[in-house]
JSON list of C-alpha atoms and ligand atoms in Angstrom, two decimals:
[
{"chain": "A", "resi": 88, "resn": "MET", "atom": "CA", "xyz": [108.92, 98.87, 69.50]},
{"chain": "A", "resi": 89, "resn": "LYS", "atom": "CA", "xyz": [108.67, 97.24, 72.91]},
{"chain": "A", "resi": 90, "resn": "ILE", "atom": "CA", "xyz": [108.04, 98.82, 76.30]},
{"chain": "A", "resi": 91, "resn": "TYR", "atom": "CA", "xyz": [109.03, 96.64, 79.27]},
{"chain": "A", "resi": 92, "resn": "GLY", "atom": "CA", "xyz": [107.13, 97.26, 82.48]},
{"chain": "A", "resi": 93, "resn": "PHE", "atom": "CA", "xyz": [103.89, 97.06, 84.34]},
{"chain": "A", "resi": 94, "resn": "PRO", "atom": "CA", "xyz": [101.38, 99.92, 83.91]},
{"chain": "A", "resi": 95, "resn": "LEU", "atom": "CA", "xyz": [100.66, 100.36, 87.63]},
{"chain": "A", "resi": 96, "resn": "SER", "atom": "CA", "xyz": [103.90, 102.30, 87.47]},
{"chain": "A", "resi": 97, "resn": "PRO", "atom": "CA", "xyz": [103.24, 105.89, 86.51]},
{"chain": "A", "resi": 98, "resn": "PHE", "atom": "CA", "xyz": [106.60, 106.00, 84.64]},
{"chain": "A", "resi": 99, "resn": "VAL", "atom": "CA", "xyz": [105.47, 103.10, 82.44]},
{"chain": "A", "resi": 100, "resn": "ARG", "atom": "CA", "xyz": [102.15, 104.58, 81.81]},
{"chain": "A", "resi": 101, "resn": "LYS", "atom": "CA", "xyz": [103.77, 107.82, 80.79]},
{"chain": "A", "resi": 102, "resn": "VAL", "atom": "CA", "xyz": [105.67, 106.08, 78.03]},
{"chain": "A", "resi": 103, "resn": "VAL", "atom": "CA", "xyz": [102.60, 104.08, 76.95]},
{"chain": "A", "resi": 104, "resn": "VAL", "atom": "CA", "xyz": [100.45, 107.21, 76.65]},
{"chain": "A", "resi": 105, "resn": "ALA", "atom": "CA", "xyz": [103.29, 109.13, 74.87]},
{"chain": "A", "resi": 106, "resn": "VAL", "atom": "CA", "xyz": [103.49, 106.37, 72.25]},
{"chain": "A", "resi": 107, "resn": "LYS", "atom": "CA", "xyz": [99.67, 106.41, 71.71]},
{"chain": "A", "resi": 108, "resn": "GLU", "atom": "CA", "xyz": [99.50, 110.21, 71.65]},
{"chain": "A", "resi": 109, "resn": "LYS", "atom": "CA", "xyz": [102.01, 110.03, 68.77]},
{"chain": "A", "resi": 110, "resn": "GLY", "atom": "CA", "xyz": [99.74, 107.46, 67.04]},
{"chain": "A", "resi": 111, "resn": "LEU", "atom": "CA", "xyz": [102.47, 104.79, 67.34]},
{"chain": "A", "resi": 112, "resn": "ASP", "atom": "CA", "xyz": [102.26, 101.12, 68.26]},
{"chain": "A", "resi": 113, "resn": "ALA", "atom": "CA", "xyz": [104.42, 99.32, 70.81]},
{"chain": "A", "resi": 114, "resn": "GLU", "atom": "CA", "xyz": [104.12, 96.10, 72.53]},
{"chain": "A", "resi": 115, "resn": "LEU", "atom": "CA", "xyz": [103.89, 96.37, 76.31]},
{"chain": "A", "resi": 116, "resn": "VAL", "atom": "CA", "xyz": [105.86, 93.39, 77.63]},
{"chain": "A", "resi": 117, "resn": "PRO", "atom": "CA", "xyz": [105.04, 92.73, 81.36]},
{"chain": "A", "resi": 118, "resn": "SER", "atom": "CA", "xyz": [108.22, 92.99, 83.29]},
{"chain": "A", "resi": 119, "resn": "ASN", "atom": "CA", "xyz": [108.96, 92.65, 86.95]},
{"chain": "A", "resi": 120, "resn": "PRO", "atom": "CA", "xyz": [111.80, 94.77, 88.25]},
{"chain": "A", "resi": 121, "resn": "MET", "atom": "CA", "xyz": [112.19, 92.15, 91.07]},
{"chain": "A", "resi": 122, "resn": "GLN", "atom": "CA", "xyz": [112.34, 89.18, 88.71]},
{"chain": "A", "resi": 123, "resn": "PRO", "atom": "CA", "xyz": [114.06, 90.60, 85.66]},
{"chain": "A", "resi": 124, "resn": "ASP", "atom": "CA", "xyz": [114.15, 88.24, 82.65]},
{"chain": "A", "resi": 125, "resn": "GLU", "atom": "CA", "xyz": [117.04, 88.50, 80.19]},
{"chain": "A", "resi": 126, "resn": "GLU", "atom": "CA", "xyz": [115.43, 90.52, 77.54]},
{"chain": "A", "resi": 127, "resn": "PHE", "atom": "CA", "xyz": [114.16, 93.15, 80.11]},
{"chain": "A", "resi": 128, "resn": "ALA", "atom": "CA", "xyz": [117.51, 93.21, 81.92]},
{"chain": "A", "resi": 129, "resn": "ALA", "atom": "CA", "xyz": [119.33, 93.83, 78.61]},
{"chain": "A", "resi": 130, "resn": "ALA", "atom": "CA", "xyz": [117.28, 97.10, 78.14]},
{"chain": "A", "resi": 131, "resn": "SER", "atom": "CA", "xyz": [117.31, 98.20, 81.78]},
{"chain": "A", "resi": 132, "resn": "PRO", "atom": "CA", "xyz": [120.71, 97.89, 83.48]},
{"chain": "A", "resi": 133, "resn": "PHE", "atom": "CA", "xyz": [119.38, 98.67, 86.93]},
{"chain": "A", "resi": 134, "resn": "HIS", "atom": "CA", "xyz": [116.16, 96.65, 86.49]},
{"chain": "A", "resi": 135, "resn": "LYS", "atom": "CA", "xyz": [113.90, 99.63, 86.70]},
{"chain": "A", "resi": 136, "resn": "ILE", "atom": "CA", "xyz": [110.69, 99.94, 84.79]},
{"chain": "A", "resi": 137, "resn": "PRO", "atom": "CA", "xyz": [110.05, 101.19, 82.11]},
{"chain": "A", "resi": 138, "resn": "ALA", "atom": "CA", "xyz": [112.61, 100.00, 79.60]},
{"chain": "A", "resi": 139, "resn": "PHE", "atom": "CA", "xyz": [112.27, 100.22, 75.83]},
{"chain": "A", "resi": 140, "resn": "ARG", "atom": "CA", "xyz": [113.50, 98.66, 72.65]},
{"chain": "A", "resi": 141, "resn": "ASP", "atom": "CA", "xyz": [113.27, 99.88, 69.03]},
{"chain": "A", "resi": 142, "resn": "GLY", "atom": "CA", "xyz": [115.09, 97.36, 66.80]},
{"chain": "A", "resi": 143, "resn": "ASP", "atom": "CA", "xyz": [118.71, 97.23, 68.26]},
{"chain": "A", "resi": 144, "resn": "PHE", "atom": "CA", "xyz": [118.29, 100.44, 70.28]},
{"chain": "A", "resi": 145, "resn": "THR", "atom": "CA", "xyz": [117.56, 100.03, 73.91]},
{"chain": "A", "resi": 146, "resn": "ILE", "atom": "CA", "xyz": [117.12, 102.58, 76.66]},
{"chain": "A", "resi": 147, "resn": "ALA", "atom": "CA", "xyz": [115.58, 102.75, 80.17]},
{"chain": "A", "resi": 148, "resn": "ASP", "atom": "CA", "xyz": [113.98, 105.59, 82.18]},
{"chain": "A", "resi": 149, "resn": "SER", "atom": "CA", "xyz": [110.66, 107.11, 81.13]},
{"chain": "A", "resi": 150, "resn": "THR", "atom": "CA", "xyz": [112.15, 110.62, 80.52]},
{"chain": "A", "resi": 151, "resn": "ALA", "atom": "CA", "xyz": [114.94, 109.19, 78.23]},
{"chain": "A", "resi": 152, "resn": "ILE", "atom": "CA", "xyz": [112.42, 107.03, 76.43]},
{"chain": "A", "resi": 153, "resn": "VAL", "atom": "CA", "xyz": [110.09, 109.99, 75.77]},
{"chain": "A", "resi": 154, "resn": "THR", "atom": "CA", "xyz": [113.06, 112.11, 74.69]},
{"chain": "A", "resi": 155, "resn": "TYR", "atom": "CA", "xyz": [113.86, 109.38, 72.06]},
{"chain": "A", "resi": 156, "resn": "LEU", "atom": "CA", "xyz": [110.28, 109.21, 70.89]},
{"chain": "A", "resi": 157, "resn": "GLU", "atom": "CA", "xyz": [110.09, 113.01, 70.64]},
{"chain": "A", "resi": 158, "resn": "ALA", "atom": "CA", "xyz": [113.20, 113.19, 68.59]},
{"chain": "A", "resi": 159, "resn": "LYS", "atom": "CA", "xyz": [112.26, 110.35, 66.28]},
{"chain": "A", "resi": 160, "resn": "TYR", "atom": "CA", "xyz": [108.61, 111.14, 65.92]},
{"chain": "A", "resi": 161, "resn": "PRO", "atom": "CA", "xyz": [108.36, 114.93, 66.53]},
{"chain": "A", "resi": 162, "resn": "GLU", "atom": "CA", "xyz": [104.61, 115.24, 65.63]},
{"chain": "A", "resi": 163, "resn": "PRO", "atom": "CA", "xyz": [102.46, 115.64, 67.46]},
{"chain": "A", "resi": 164, "resn": "ALA", "atom": "CA", "xyz": [104.88, 117.34, 69.83]},
{"chain": "A", "resi": 165, "resn": "LEU", "atom": "CA", "xyz": [104.88, 116.42, 73.51]},
{"chain": "A", "resi": 166, "resn": "LEU", "atom": "CA", "xyz": [107.64, 118.94, 74.17]},
{"chain": "A", "resi": 167, "resn": "PRO", "atom": "CA", "xyz": [106.82, 122.38, 72.96]},
{"chain": "A", "resi": 168, "resn": "ALA", "atom": "CA", "xyz": [109.37, 124.33, 70.80]},
{"chain": "A", "resi": 169, "resn": "ALA", "atom": "CA", "xyz": [109.45, 127.61, 72.75]},
{"chain": "A", "resi": 170, "resn": "PRO", "atom": "CA", "xyz": [112.20, 127.57, 75.32]},
{"chain": "A", "resi": 171, "resn": "GLU", "atom": "CA", "xyz": [110.01, 128.61, 78.16]},
{"chain": "A", "resi": 172, "resn": "ALA", "atom": "CA", "xyz": [107.23, 126.29, 77.32]},
{"chain": "A", "resi": 173, "resn": "ARG", "atom": "CA", "xyz": [109.58, 123.38, 76.82]},
{"chain": "A", "resi": 174, "resn": "ALA", "atom": "CA", "xyz": [111.24, 123.95, 80.17]},
{"chain": "A", "resi": 175, "resn": "ARG", "atom": "CA", "xyz": [107.78, 124.14, 81.92]},
{"chain": "A", "resi": 176, "resn": "ALA", "atom": "CA", "xyz": [106.67, 120.89, 80.22]},
{"chain": "A", "resi": 177, "resn": "VAL", "atom": "CA", "xyz": [109.72, 119.20, 81.63]},
{"chain": "A", "resi": 178, "resn": "TRP", "atom": "CA", "xyz": [109.08, 120.96, 85.04]},
{"chain": "A", "resi": 179, "resn": "PHE", "atom": "CA", "xyz": [105.71, 119.38, 85.28]},
{"chain": "A", "resi": 180, "resn": "GLU", "atom": "CA", "xyz": [107.08, 116.11, 84.29]},
{"chain": "A", "resi": 181, "resn": "GLU", "atom": "CA", "xyz": [109.64, 116.46, 87.03]},
{"chain": "A", "resi": 182, "resn": "VAL", "atom": "CA", "xyz": [106.89, 117.53, 89.62]},
{"chain": "A", "resi": 183, "resn": "ALA", "atom": "CA", "xyz": [105.13, 114.32, 88.80]},
{"chain": "A", "resi": 184, "resn": "ASP", "atom": "CA", "xyz": [108.27, 112.03, 88.77]},
{"chain": "A", "resi": 185, "resn": "THR", "atom": "CA", "xyz": [110.22, 113.60, 91.78]},
{"chain": "A", "resi": 186, "resn": "VAL", "atom": "CA", "xyz": [107.43, 115.13, 94.00]},
{"chain": "A", "resi": 187, "resn": "LEU", "atom": "CA", "xyz": [104.00, 113.67, 93.44]},
{"chain": "A", "resi": 188, "resn": "THR", "atom": "CA", "xyz": [105.22, 109.92, 92.90]},
{"chain": "A", "resi": 189, "resn": "PRO", "atom": "CA", "xyz": [107.38, 109.75, 96.08]},
{"chain": "A", "resi": 190, "resn": "ALA", "atom": "CA", "xyz": [104.71, 111.57, 98.10]},
{"chain": "A", "resi": 191, "resn": "GLY", "atom": "CA", "xyz": [101.97, 109.20, 97.04]},
{"chain": "A", "resi": 192, "resn": "SER", "atom": "CA", "xyz": [103.86, 105.93, 96.82]},
{"chain": "A", "resi": 193, "resn": "PRO", "atom": "CA", "xyz": [103.15, 105.01, 100.47]},
{"chain": "A", "resi": 194, "resn": "ILE", "atom": "CA", "xyz": [99.39, 104.91, 99.49]},
{"chain": "A", "resi": 195, "resn": "VAL", "atom": "CA", "xyz": [100.12, 102.52, 96.64]},
{"chain": "A", "resi": 196, "resn": "LEU", "atom": "CA", "xyz": [102.42, 100.34, 98.73]},
{"chain": "A", "resi": 197, "resn": "ASN", "atom": "CA", "xyz": [100.08, 100.11, 101.82]},
{"chain": "A", "resi": 198, "resn": "ARG", "atom": "CA", "xyz": [96.71, 100.08, 100.24]},
{"chain": "A", "resi": 199, "resn": "PHE", "atom": "CA", "xyz": [97.35, 98.07, 96.98]},
{"chain": "A", "resi": 200, "resn": "LEU", "atom": "CA", "xyz": [100.70, 96.36, 96.76]},
{"chain": "A", "resi": 201, "resn": "ARG", "atom": "CA", "xyz": [101.08, 94.93, 100.20]},
{"chain": "A", "resi": 202, "resn": "PRO", "atom": "CA", "xyz": [97.36, 93.83, 100.80]},
{"chain": "A", "resi": 203, "resn": "LYS", "atom": "CA", "xyz": [96.36, 93.03, 97.17]},
{"chain": "A", "resi": 204, "resn": "LEU", "atom": "CA", "xyz": [99.61, 91.67, 95.58]},
{"chain": "A", "resi": 205, "resn": "PHE", "atom": "CA", "xyz": [102.10, 90.80, 98.23]},
{"chain": "A", "resi": 206, "resn": "GLY", "atom": "CA", "xyz": [99.57, 89.36, 100.76]},
{"chain": "A", "resi": 207, "resn": "THR", "atom": "CA", "xyz": [100.90, 91.38, 103.65]},
{"chain": "A", "resi": 208, "resn": "GLU", "atom": "CA", "xyz": [99.31, 93.96, 105.91]},
{"chain": "A", "resi": 209, "resn": "GLY", "atom": "CA", "xyz": [99.49, 97.61, 104.76]},
{"chain": "A", "resi": 210, "resn": "ASP", "atom": "CA", "xyz": [100.59, 100.41, 107.09]},
{"chain": "A", "resi": 211, "resn": "GLU", "atom": "CA", "xyz": [97.48, 102.51, 107.11]},
{"chain": "A", "resi": 212, "resn": "ALA", "atom": "CA", "xyz": [99.28, 105.33, 109.18]},
{"chain": "A", "resi": 213, "resn": "ALA", "atom": "CA", "xyz": [101.88, 105.63, 106.45]},
{"chain": "A", "resi": 214, "resn": "ALA", "atom": "CA", "xyz": [99.11, 105.87, 103.81]},
{"chain": "A", "resi": 215, "resn": "LEU", "atom": "CA", "xyz": [97.34, 108.64, 105.73]},
{"chain": "A", "resi": 216, "resn": "ALA", "atom": "CA", "xyz": [100.60, 110.54, 106.17]},
{"chain": "A", "resi": 217, "resn": "ALA", "atom": "CA", "xyz": [101.19, 110.25, 102.35]},
{"chain": "A", "resi": 218, "resn": "GLU", "atom": "CA", "xyz": [97.67, 111.75, 101.78]},
{"chain": "A", "resi": 219, "resn": "GLU", "atom": "CA", "xyz": [98.80, 114.74, 103.79]},
{"chain": "A", "resi": 220, "resn": "ALA", "atom": "CA", "xyz": [102.04, 114.94, 101.92]},
{"chain": "A", "resi": 221, "resn": "LEU", "atom": "CA", "xyz": [100.13, 115.02, 98.65]},
{"chain": "A", "resi": 222, "resn": "THR", "atom": "CA", "xyz": [98.20, 118.12, 99.57]},
{"chain": "A", "resi": 223, "resn": "LYS", "atom": "CA", "xyz": [101.07, 120.55, 98.92]},
{"chain": "A", "resi": 224, "resn": "PRO", "atom": "CA", "xyz": [101.88, 119.35, 95.31]},
{"chain": "A", "resi": 225, "resn": "LEU", "atom": "CA", "xyz": [98.15, 118.99, 94.52]},
{"chain": "A", "resi": 226, "resn": "ALA", "atom": "CA", "xyz": [97.52, 122.54, 95.69]},
{"chain": "A", "resi": 227, "resn": "TYR", "atom": "CA", "xyz": [100.45, 123.77, 93.58]},
{"chain": "A", "resi": 228, "resn": "LEU", "atom": "CA", "xyz": [99.01, 121.90, 90.50]},
{"chain": "A", "resi": 229, "resn": "GLU", "atom": "CA", "xyz": [95.55, 123.22, 91.11]},
{"chain": "A", "resi": 230, "resn": "ASP", "atom": "CA", "xyz": [96.82, 126.74, 90.83]},
{"chain": "A", "resi": 231, "resn": "ALA", "atom": "CA", "xyz": [98.95, 125.76, 87.90]},
{"chain": "A", "resi": 232, "resn": "VAL", "atom": "CA", "xyz": [96.23, 124.62, 85.54]},
{"chain": "A", "resi": 233, "resn": "SER", "atom": "CA", "xyz": [96.00, 127.39, 82.89]},
{"chain": "A", "resi": 234, "resn": "GLY", "atom": "CA", "xyz": [93.46, 126.98, 80.26]},
{"chain": "A", "resi": 235, "resn": "GLU", "atom": "CA", "xyz": [92.91, 123.44, 78.98]},
{"chain": "A", "resi": 236, "resn": "TRP", "atom": "CA", "xyz": [96.23, 121.93, 80.07]},
{"chain": "A", "resi": 237, "resn": "LEU", "atom": "CA", "xyz": [98.84, 122.58, 82.76]},
{"chain": "A", "resi": 238, "resn": "ASP", "atom": "CA", "xyz": [100.69, 125.02, 80.74]},
{"chain": "A", "resi": 239, "resn": "GLY", "atom": "CA", "xyz": [99.56, 125.99, 77.20]},
{"chain": "A", "resi": 240, "resn": "ALA", "atom": "CA", "xyz": [99.60, 122.95, 74.82]},
{"chain": "A", "resi": 241, "resn": "PHE", "atom": "CA", "xyz": [99.24, 119.45, 75.97]},
{"chain": "A", "resi": 242, "resn": "SER", "atom": "CA", "xyz": [102.68, 117.98, 76.78]},
{"chain": "A", "resi": 243, "resn": "VAL", "atom": "CA", "xyz": [104.61, 115.25, 78.58]},
{"chain": "A", "resi": 244, "resn": "GLY", "atom": "CA", "xyz": [103.99, 117.27, 81.78]},
{"chain": "A", "resi": 245, "resn": "ASP", "atom": "CA", "xyz": [100.25, 116.56, 81.53]},
{"chain": "A", "resi": 246, "resn": "ILE", "atom": "CA", "xyz": [100.82, 113.00, 80.76]},
{"chain": "A", "resi": 247, "resn": "ALA", "atom": "CA", "xyz": [103.20, 112.58, 83.69]},
{"chain": "A", "resi": 248, "resn": "VAL", "atom": "CA", "xyz": [100.98, 114.24, 86.27]},
{"chain": "A", "resi": 249, "resn": "ALA", "atom": "CA", "xyz": [97.85, 112.42, 85.05]},
{"chain": "A", "resi": 250, "resn": "SER", "atom": "CA", "xyz": [99.78, 109.04, 85.14]},
{"chain": "A", "resi": 251, "resn": "VAL", "atom": "CA", "xyz": [100.48, 109.47, 88.95]},
{"chain": "A", "resi": 252, "resn": "ILE", "atom": "CA", "xyz": [96.79, 110.39, 89.64]},
{"chain": "A", "resi": 253, "resn": "ARG", "atom": "CA", "xyz": [95.58, 107.18, 87.77]},
{"chain": "A", "resi": 254, "resn": "THR", "atom": "CA", "xyz": [98.15, 105.02, 89.71]},
{"chain": "A", "resi": 255, "resn": "LEU", "atom": "CA", "xyz": [96.72, 106.40, 92.96]},
{"chain": "A", "resi": 256, "resn": "GLY", "atom": "CA", "xyz": [93.27, 105.63, 91.69]},
{"chain": "A", "resi": 257, "resn": "TYR", "atom": "CA", "xyz": [94.04, 101.82, 91.93]},
{"chain": "A", "resi": 258, "resn": "THR", "atom": "CA", "xyz": [94.15, 102.17, 95.72]},
{"chain": "A", "resi": 259, "resn": "GLY", "atom": "CA", "xyz": [90.76, 103.75, 96.02]},
{"chain": "A", "resi": 260, "resn": "TRP", "atom": "CA", "xyz": [92.18, 107.14, 96.47]},
{"chain": "A", "resi": 261, "resn": "GLU", "atom": "CA", "xyz": [90.34, 109.93, 94.51]},
{"chain": "A", "resi": 262, "resn": "LEU", "atom": "CA", "xyz": [91.26, 113.40, 93.47]},
{"chain": "A", "resi": 263, "resn": "ASP", "atom": "CA", "xyz": [88.87, 115.53, 95.61]},
{"chain": "A", "resi": 264, "resn": "ALA", "atom": "CA", "xyz": [86.96, 117.64, 93.18]},
{"chain": "A", "resi": 265, "resn": "SER", "atom": "CA", "xyz": [85.86, 120.12, 95.88]},
{"chain": "A", "resi": 266, "resn": "ALA", "atom": "CA", "xyz": [89.43, 120.70, 97.04]},
{"chain": "A", "resi": 267, "resn": "TYR", "atom": "CA", "xyz": [91.00, 120.69, 93.53]},
{"chain": "A", "resi": 268, "resn": "PRO", "atom": "CA", "xyz": [88.27, 121.63, 91.06]},
{"chain": "A", "resi": 269, "resn": "GLN", "atom": "CA", "xyz": [90.53, 123.00, 88.24]},
{"chain": "A", "resi": 270, "resn": "LEU", "atom": "CA", "xyz": [92.82, 119.88, 88.60]},
{"chain": "A", "resi": 271, "resn": "SER", "atom": "CA", "xyz": [89.86, 117.53, 88.53]},
{"chain": "A", "resi": 272, "resn": "ALA", "atom": "CA", "xyz": [88.42, 119.10, 85.47]},
{"chain": "A", "resi": 273, "resn": "TRP", "atom": "CA", "xyz": [91.81, 118.99, 83.83]},
{"chain": "A", "resi": 274, "resn": "PHE", "atom": "CA", "xyz": [92.19, 115.27, 84.74]},
{"chain": "A", "resi": 275, "resn": "GLY", "atom": "CA", "xyz": [88.73, 114.64, 83.13]},
{"chain": "A", "resi": 276, "resn": "ARG", "atom": "CA", "xyz": [89.98, 116.32, 79.92]},
{"chain": "A", "resi": 277, "resn": "VAL", "atom": "CA", "xyz": [93.20, 114.24, 79.90]},
{"chain": "A", "resi": 278, "resn": "GLN", "atom": "CA", "xyz": [91.08, 111.04, 80.22]},
{"chain": "A", "resi": 279, "resn": "GLN", "atom": "CA", "xyz": [89.09, 112.04, 77.08]},
{"chain": "A", "resi": 280, "resn": "ARG", "atom": "CA", "xyz": [92.09, 112.09, 74.93]},
{"chain": "A", "resi": 281, "resn": "GLU", "atom": "CA", "xyz": [92.30, 109.41, 72.27]},
{"chain": "A", "resi": 282, "resn": "GLY", "atom": "CA", "xyz": [95.97, 108.65, 73.23]},
{"chain": "A", "resi": 283, "resn": "TRP", "atom": "CA", "xyz": [95.09, 108.28, 76.97]},
{"chain": "A", "resi": 284, "resn": "LYS", "atom": "CA", "xyz": [92.01, 106.06, 76.19]},
{"chain": "A", "resi": 285, "resn": "ALA", "atom": "CA", "xyz": [94.09, 103.80, 73.92]},
{"chain": "A", "resi": 286, "resn": "ALA", "atom": "CA", "xyz": [96.71, 103.50, 76.66]},
{"chain": "A", "resi": 287, "resn": "VAL", "atom": "CA", "xyz": [94.06, 102.56, 79.23]},
{"chain": "A", "resi": 288, "resn": "GLU", "atom": "CA", "xyz": [92.83, 99.68, 76.99]},
{"chain": "A", "resi": 289, "resn": "ILE", "atom": "CA", "xyz": [96.37, 98.39, 76.91]},
{"chain": "A", "resi": 290, "resn": "GLU", "atom": "CA", "xyz": [96.73, 98.74, 80.63]},
{"chain": "A", "resi": 291, "resn": "LYS", "atom": "CA", "xyz": [93.33, 96.98, 81.25]},
{"chain": "A", "resi": 292, "resn": "ALA", "atom": "CA", "xyz": [94.44, 94.06, 79.16]},
{"chain": "A", "resi": 293, "resn": "ILE", "atom": "CA", "xyz": [97.83, 93.65, 80.91]},
{"chain": "A", "resi": 294, "resn": "PHE", "atom": "CA", "xyz": [96.10, 94.00, 84.34]},
{"chain": "A", "resi": 295, "resn": "ALA", "atom": "CA", "xyz": [93.42, 91.43, 83.41]},
{"chain": "A", "resi": 296, "resn": "ALA", "atom": "CA", "xyz": [96.00, 88.90, 82.35]},
{"chain": "A", "resi": 297, "resn": "ALA", "atom": "CA", "xyz": [98.10, 89.55, 85.36]},
{"chain": "A", "resi": 298, "resn": "MET", "atom": "CA", "xyz": [95.22, 89.07, 87.76]},
{"chain": "A", "resi": 299, "resn": "GLY", "atom": "CA", "xyz": [94.18, 85.84, 86.17]},
{"chain": "A", "resi": 300, "resn": "GLY", "atom": "CA", "xyz": [91.53, 87.16, 83.66]},
{"chain": "B", "resi": 525, "resn": "LIG", "atom": "N1", "xyz": [113.25, 107.75, 86.78]},
{"chain": "B", "resi": 525, "resn": "LIG", "atom": "C1", "xyz": [112.72, 106.50, 86.43]},
{"chain": "B", "resi": 525, "resn": "LIG", "atom": "C2", "xyz": [112.03, 105.90, 87.58]},
{"chain": "B", "resi": 525, "resn": "LIG", "atom": "C3", "xyz": [111.67, 104.39, 87.25]},
{"chain": "B", "resi": 525, "resn": "LIG", "atom": "C4", "xyz": [111.26, 103.70, 88.59]},
{"chain": "B", "resi": 525, "resn": "LIG", "atom": "O1", "xyz": [111.72, 104.08, 89.70]},
{"chain": "B", "resi": 525, "resn": "LIG", "atom": "N2", "xyz": [110.44, 102.67, 88.43]},
{"chain": "B", "resi": 525, "resn": "LIG", "atom": "C5", "xyz": [110.04, 101.90, 89.59]},
{"chain": "B", "resi": 525, "resn": "LIG", "atom": "C6", "xyz": [108.58, 101.38, 89.32]},
{"chain": "B", "resi": 525, "resn": "LIG", "atom": "S1", "xyz": [107.45, 102.74, 89.69]},
{"chain": "B", "resi": 525, "resn": "LIG", "atom": "C7", "xyz": [111.01, 100.68, 89.62]},
{"chain": "B", "resi": 525, "resn": "LIG", "atom": "O2", "xyz": [111.29, 100.09, 88.62]},
{"chain": "B", "resi": 525, "resn": "LIG", "atom": "N3", "xyz": [111.25, 100.23, 90.76]},
{"chain": "B", "resi": 525, "resn": "LIG", "atom": "C8", "xyz": [112.08, 98.97, 91.08]},
{"chain": "B", "resi": 525, "resn": "LIG", "atom": "C9", "xyz": [113.32, 99.31, 91.56]},
{"chain": "B", "resi": 525, "resn": "LIG", "atom": "O3", "xyz": [113.61, 100.50, 91.88]},
{"chain": "B", "resi": 525, "resn": "LIG", "atom": "O4", "xyz": [114.10, 98.39, 91.75]},
{"chain": "B", "resi": 525, "resn": "LIG", "atom": "C10", "xyz": [111.90, 106.67, 85.18]},
{"chain": "B", "resi": 525, "resn": "LIG", "atom": "O5", "xyz": [111.39, 107.78, 84.92]},
{"chain": "B", "resi": 525, "resn": "LIG", "atom": "O6", "xyz": [111.56, 105.57, 84.56]}
]
């Protein structure tokens, strides 16, 4: 199996963590959506990361990839069986993908990508506005944490939300434990999972290579 992408992307990390949570192995092939090579482009028609290959089968989009993994390797489950629980796992995945990520992306762009990778100046006002925009979804998630995970059993929802928080961490942004104590404790538990730790090791190796060692 191959995953195409770069692990700064929370969508890419979601897939890498899902693979490791399932005890599988996949090669993470560094792929740049702005400079797509042929192999990556064949798996991702719109050049978005992540994309995925398993033999002759290719698919793009983190949710589609996790859907494939879940169907092919059902255990351990990342989507619970009960209809309500499954819907809520997908809901938290969507909160991560469609609410948290767009709210936080100006922070990543202006405090990390522009100054550290593109060599251009970041717009700090946009980053500060994004910090403000994050407060509503983070407060929602703070109230949502129930028991050990976001909703009953550990699921793709936990992976997706934690993946966004880790991406924001690259910018120096930190989850404020005094404002979000439940969510901070939950994030600590996610980070202790073997699947997460294995994915972090892959991520570190890719970053080290990309940053020149
Ligand atoms: N819904 C997609 C979103 C993927 C996505 O937007 N990835 C970004 C990187 S975080 C990307 O490839 N951007 C480049 C582009 O849109 O051209 C998924 O879940 O995989």
